[in-house]
Amino acid sequence: MSQLDEILAFNQQFVKNKAYVPYEAGGRPVKKMTIVTCMDCRLIELLPKALNIKNGDAIMLKCAGGMIESPYSSTMKSILVSLYELGSEAVYVIGHTNCGMHGLESAKMIQDIKNRGIDDDAFSAVREQGVDPYEWLGGFQSVDDQVQKSVSIVKNHPLLPEETPVYGLVIDPKTGELRLAK
Ligand SMILES: [Zn+2]
């Protein structure tokens, strides 16, 4: 049985047994908060548990490193949607220690891509779109600096509702311990 088949079989039982009932919620975040964090698989359950967030409490946005890299990225658009259309009133940017984006050099990632058989023509196609792969594919050197940078992009966005609190935090992906970004 393939992984997809297993998922579909499990899902049929999940619905049939009404296992969804404990998770029923409205589409607007009860705690009026938006979280931007890393896609790291250790944070799937740990982060909400460590912050006492349940289904329906918060808007959760995830990407590599929780990095908000541009005021016009899809992440920033999602933040604005959460604030204007979904009733969120505060933004929490949460990086984490031991992140895969910490120290990730774009040169290494580009080499890894090439090792998988993607050739220079593909990189030329990326450059033709005005994107420098060496700038685009890198990580960060300091989680605190990266969180502060992301917070600053949100805070300085011309379309951010006035007085929106934007907090920068760092979580430990083992213990769930949360601290303010330095
Ligand atoms: Zn991460």
CSV table of C-alpha atoms and ligand atoms in Angstrom, one decimal:
chain,number,residue,atom,x,y,z
A,1,MET,CA,0.0,0.0,0.0
A,2,SER,CA,1.5,3.3,-1.0
A,3,GLN,CA,1.7,6.2,1.5
A,4,LEU,CA,-1.1,8.0,-0.4
A,5,ASP,CA,-3.3,4.9,-0.2
A,6,GLU,CA,-2.6,4.6,3.6
A,7,ILE,CA,-3.5,8.3,4.1
A,8,LEU,CA,-6.8,7.9,2.1
A,9,ALA,CA,-7.7,4.7,4.0
A,10,PHE,CA,-7.0,6.3,7.4
A,11,ASN,CA,-8.9,9.4,6.3
A,12,GLN,CA,-12.0,7.4,5.5
A,13,GLN,CA,-12.0,6.0,9.0
A,14,PHE,CA,-11.2,9.4,10.6
A,15,VAL,CA,-14.3,10.9,9.0
A,16,LYS,CA,-16.5,7.8,9.6
A,17,ASN,CA,-15.6,7.7,13.3
A,18,LYS,CA,-16.2,11.5,13.6
A,19,ALA,CA,-12.7,11.9,15.0
A,20,TYR,CA,-12.9,15.5,13.7
A,21,VAL,CA,-15.3,16.5,16.4
A,22,PRO,CA,-12.7,17.7,19.0
A,23,TYR,CA,-11.2,20.0,16.4
A,24,GLU,CA,-14.3,21.7,15.1
A,25,ALA,CA,-13.8,25.5,15.0
A,26,GLY,CA,-14.8,28.6,13.2
A,27,GLY,CA,-12.7,30.2,10.4
A,28,ARG,CA,-11.7,33.3,12.4
A,29,PRO,CA,-9.0,32.9,15.0
A,30,VAL,CA,-10.4,33.0,18.5
A,31,LYS,CA,-7.2,34.4,20.0
A,32,LYS,CA,-7.0,37.0,17.2
A,33,MET,CA,-3.4,36.2,16.5
A,34,THR,CA,-1.2,35.4,13.5
A,35,ILE,CA,1.9,33.2,13.9
A,36,VAL,CA,4.7,33.1,11.3
A,37,THR,CA,7.0,30.2,12.0
A,38,CYS,CA,9.3,27.6,10.4
A,39,MET,CA,8.1,24.6,8.5
A,40,ASP,CA,10.3,22.4,10.7
A,41,CYS,CA,8.5,19.0,11.3
A,42,ARG,CA,9.4,19.1,15.1
A,43,LEU,CA,7.1,22.1,15.5
A,44,ILE,CA,3.9,20.6,14.0
A,45,GLU,CA,2.4,19.7,17.4
A,46,LEU,CA,5.0,21.1,19.8
A,47,LEU,CA,4.6,24.8,19.0
A,48,PRO,CA,0.8,25.0,19.4
A,49,LYS,CA,1.0,22.9,22.6
A,50,ALA,CA,3.9,25.0,24.0
A,51,LEU,CA,1.9,28.2,23.4
A,52,ASN,CA,-1.5,26.8,24.5
A,53,ILE,CA,-3.0,27.2,21.0
A,54,LYS,CA,-5.8,24.9,19.9
A,55,ASN,CA,-7.5,24.4,16.6
A,56,GLY,CA,-9.3,27.6,15.7
A,57,ASP,CA,-7.2,29.8,18.0
A,58,ALA,CA,-4.7,31.3,15.6
A,59,ILE,CA,-3.7,31.8,11.9
A,60,MET,CA,-0.5,29.8,11.4
A,61,LEU,CA,1.8,30.6,8.5
A,62,LYS,CA,4.8,28.4,7.8
A,63,CYS,CA,7.8,28.6,5.6
A,64,ALA,CA,11.5,27.7,5.7
A,65,GLY,CA,13.0,29.4,8.7
A,66,GLY,CA,9.8,31.4,9.2
A,67,MET,CA,11.6,34.0,7.1
A,68,ILE,CA,9.7,37.0,5.8
A,69,GLU,CA,12.1,38.1,3.1
A,70,SER,CA,10.1,40.7,1.2
A,71,PRO,CA,7.2,43.0,1.9
A,72,TYR,CA,5.5,41.6,-1.2
A,73,SER,CA,6.0,37.9,-0.5
A,74,SER,CA,3.1,35.5,-0.2
A,75,THR,CA,3.8,35.3,3.6
A,76,MET,CA,3.4,39.1,3.9
A,77,LYS,CA,0.2,38.9,1.8
A,78,SER,CA,-1.1,36.2,4.1
A,79,ILE,CA,-0.4,38.3,7.2
A,80,LEU,CA,-2.4,41.2,5.7
A,81,VAL,CA,-5.3,38.9,4.9
A,82,SER,CA,-5.2,37.6,8.4
A,83,LEU,CA,-5.3,41.1,9.9
A,84,TYR,CA,-7.9,42.6,7.5
A,85,GLU,CA,-10.1,39.7,6.6
A,86,LEU,CA,-9.9,37.2,9.4
A,87,GLY,CA,-9.9,39.3,12.5
A,88,SER,CA,-6.3,38.8,13.7
A,89,GLU,CA,-4.9,41.7,15.7
A,90,ALA,CA,-1.3,40.7,16.5
A,91,VAL,CA,1.6,39.1,14.7
A,92,TYR,CA,4.1,36.7,16.3
A,93,VAL,CA,7.2,35.8,14.3
A,94,ILE,CA,8.7,32.7,15.8
A,95,GLY,CA,12.1,31.5,14.7
A,96,HIS,CA,13.7,28.5,16.4
A,97,THR,CA,17.1,27.2,17.4
A,98,ASN,CA,18.8,24.4,15.5
A,99,CYS,CA,17.0,25.5,12.3
A,100,GLY,CA,17.9,24.0,8.9
A,101,MET,CA,18.1,27.5,7.5
A,102,HIS,CA,20.7,28.5,10.0
A,103,GLY,CA,24.0,28.6,8.2
A,104,LEU,CA,22.5,27.3,4.9
A,105,GLU,CA,24.7,28.7,2.2
A,106,SER,CA,23.0,29.2,-1.2
A,107,ALA,CA,26.1,27.8,-2.9
A,108,LYS,CA,25.6,24.5,-1.1
A,109,MET,CA,21.9,24.4,-2.0
A,110,ILE,CA,22.6,25.2,-5.6
A,111,GLN,CA,25.2,22.4,-5.7
A,112,ASP,CA,22.6,20.0,-4.1
A,113,ILE,CA,20.2,21.0,-6.9
A,114,LYS,CA,22.8,20.4,-9.6
A,115,ASN,CA,23.7,17.0,-8.0
A,116,ARG,CA,20.1,16.0,-8.6
A,117,GLY,CA,20.5,16.6,-12.3
A,118,ILE,CA,19.1,20.1,-12.7
A,119,ASP,CA,21.4,21.8,-15.3
A,120,ASP,CA,22.7,25.4,-15.8
A,121,ASP,CA,19.9,26.1,-18.3
A,122,ALA,CA,17.4,25.8,-15.5
A,123,PHE,CA,19.3,28.3,-13.4
A,124,SER,CA,19.5,30.6,-16.5
A,125,ALA,CA,15.6,30.4,-16.6
A,126,VAL,CA,15.5,31.5,-13.0
A,127,ARG,CA,17.8,34.4,-13.7
A,128,GLU,CA,15.7,35.4,-16.6
A,129,GLN,CA,12.9,36.0,-14.1
A,130,GLY,CA,15.1,38.6,-12.4
A,131,VAL,CA,15.9,36.3,-9.5
A,132,ASP,CA,19.5,35.7,-8.4
A,133,PRO,CA,19.6,32.1,-7.1
A,134,TYR,CA,22.5,32.9,-4.9
A,135,GLU,CA,20.5,35.6,-3.1
A,136,TRP,CA,17.2,33.7,-3.2
A,137,LEU,CA,18.2,30.3,-1.9
A,138,GLY,CA,20.2,31.2,1.2
A,139,GLY,CA,19.4,30.9,4.9
A,140,PHE,CA,20.6,33.1,7.7
A,141,GLN,CA,23.5,33.3,10.1
A,142,SER,CA,21.7,34.3,13.3
A,143,VAL,CA,18.2,33.3,14.2
A,144,ASP,CA,17.8,36.4,16.4
A,145,ASP,CA,18.9,38.7,13.6
A,146,GLN,CA,16.6,36.9,11.1
A,147,VAL,CA,13.6,37.2,13.4
A,148,GLN,CA,14.3,40.9,13.9
A,149,LYS,CA,14.6,41.4,10.2
A,150,SER,CA,11.3,39.7,9.5
A,151,VAL,CA,9.6,41.7,12.3
A,152,SER,CA,11.0,44.9,10.8
A,153,ILE,CA,9.6,44.0,7.3
A,154,VAL,CA,6.1,43.5,8.9
A,155,LYS,CA,6.3,46.6,11.1
A,156,ASN,CA,7.4,48.8,8.2
A,157,HIS,CA,4.8,47.5,5.7
A,158,PRO,CA,2.9,50.5,4.3
A,159,LEU,CA,-0.4,48.5,4.5
A,160,LEU,CA,0.0,47.2,8.1
A,161,PRO,CA,-3.0,48.4,10.3
A,162,GLU,CA,-1.7,51.1,12.7
A,163,GLU,CA,-0.9,50.0,16.2
A,164,THR,CA,-0.6,46.3,15.2
A,165,PRO,CA,1.8,44.6,17.7
A,166,VAL,CA,4.5,42.6,16.0
A,167,TYR,CA,6.5,40.3,18.3
A,168,GLY,CA,9.8,38.5,17.6
A,169,LEU,CA,10.4,35.2,19.4
A,170,VAL,CA,12.6,32.1,19.3
A,171,ILE,CA,11.5,28.6,20.3
A,172,ASP,CA,13.5,25.6,21.3
A,173,PRO,CA,12.3,22.7,19.0
A,174,LYS,CA,13.0,20.1,21.7
A,175,THR,CA,11.6,21.7,24.9
A,176,GLY,CA,9.2,24.2,23.4
A,177,GLU,CA,10.8,26.9,25.6
A,178,LEU,CA,10.0,30.4,24.1
A,179,ARG,CA,12.0,33.6,24.5
A,180,LEU,CA,12.0,37.0,23.0
A,181,ALA,CA,14.3,37.5,20.1
A,182,LYS,CA,17.4,39.5,21.0
B,1,ZN,ZN,13.6,25.8,10.9
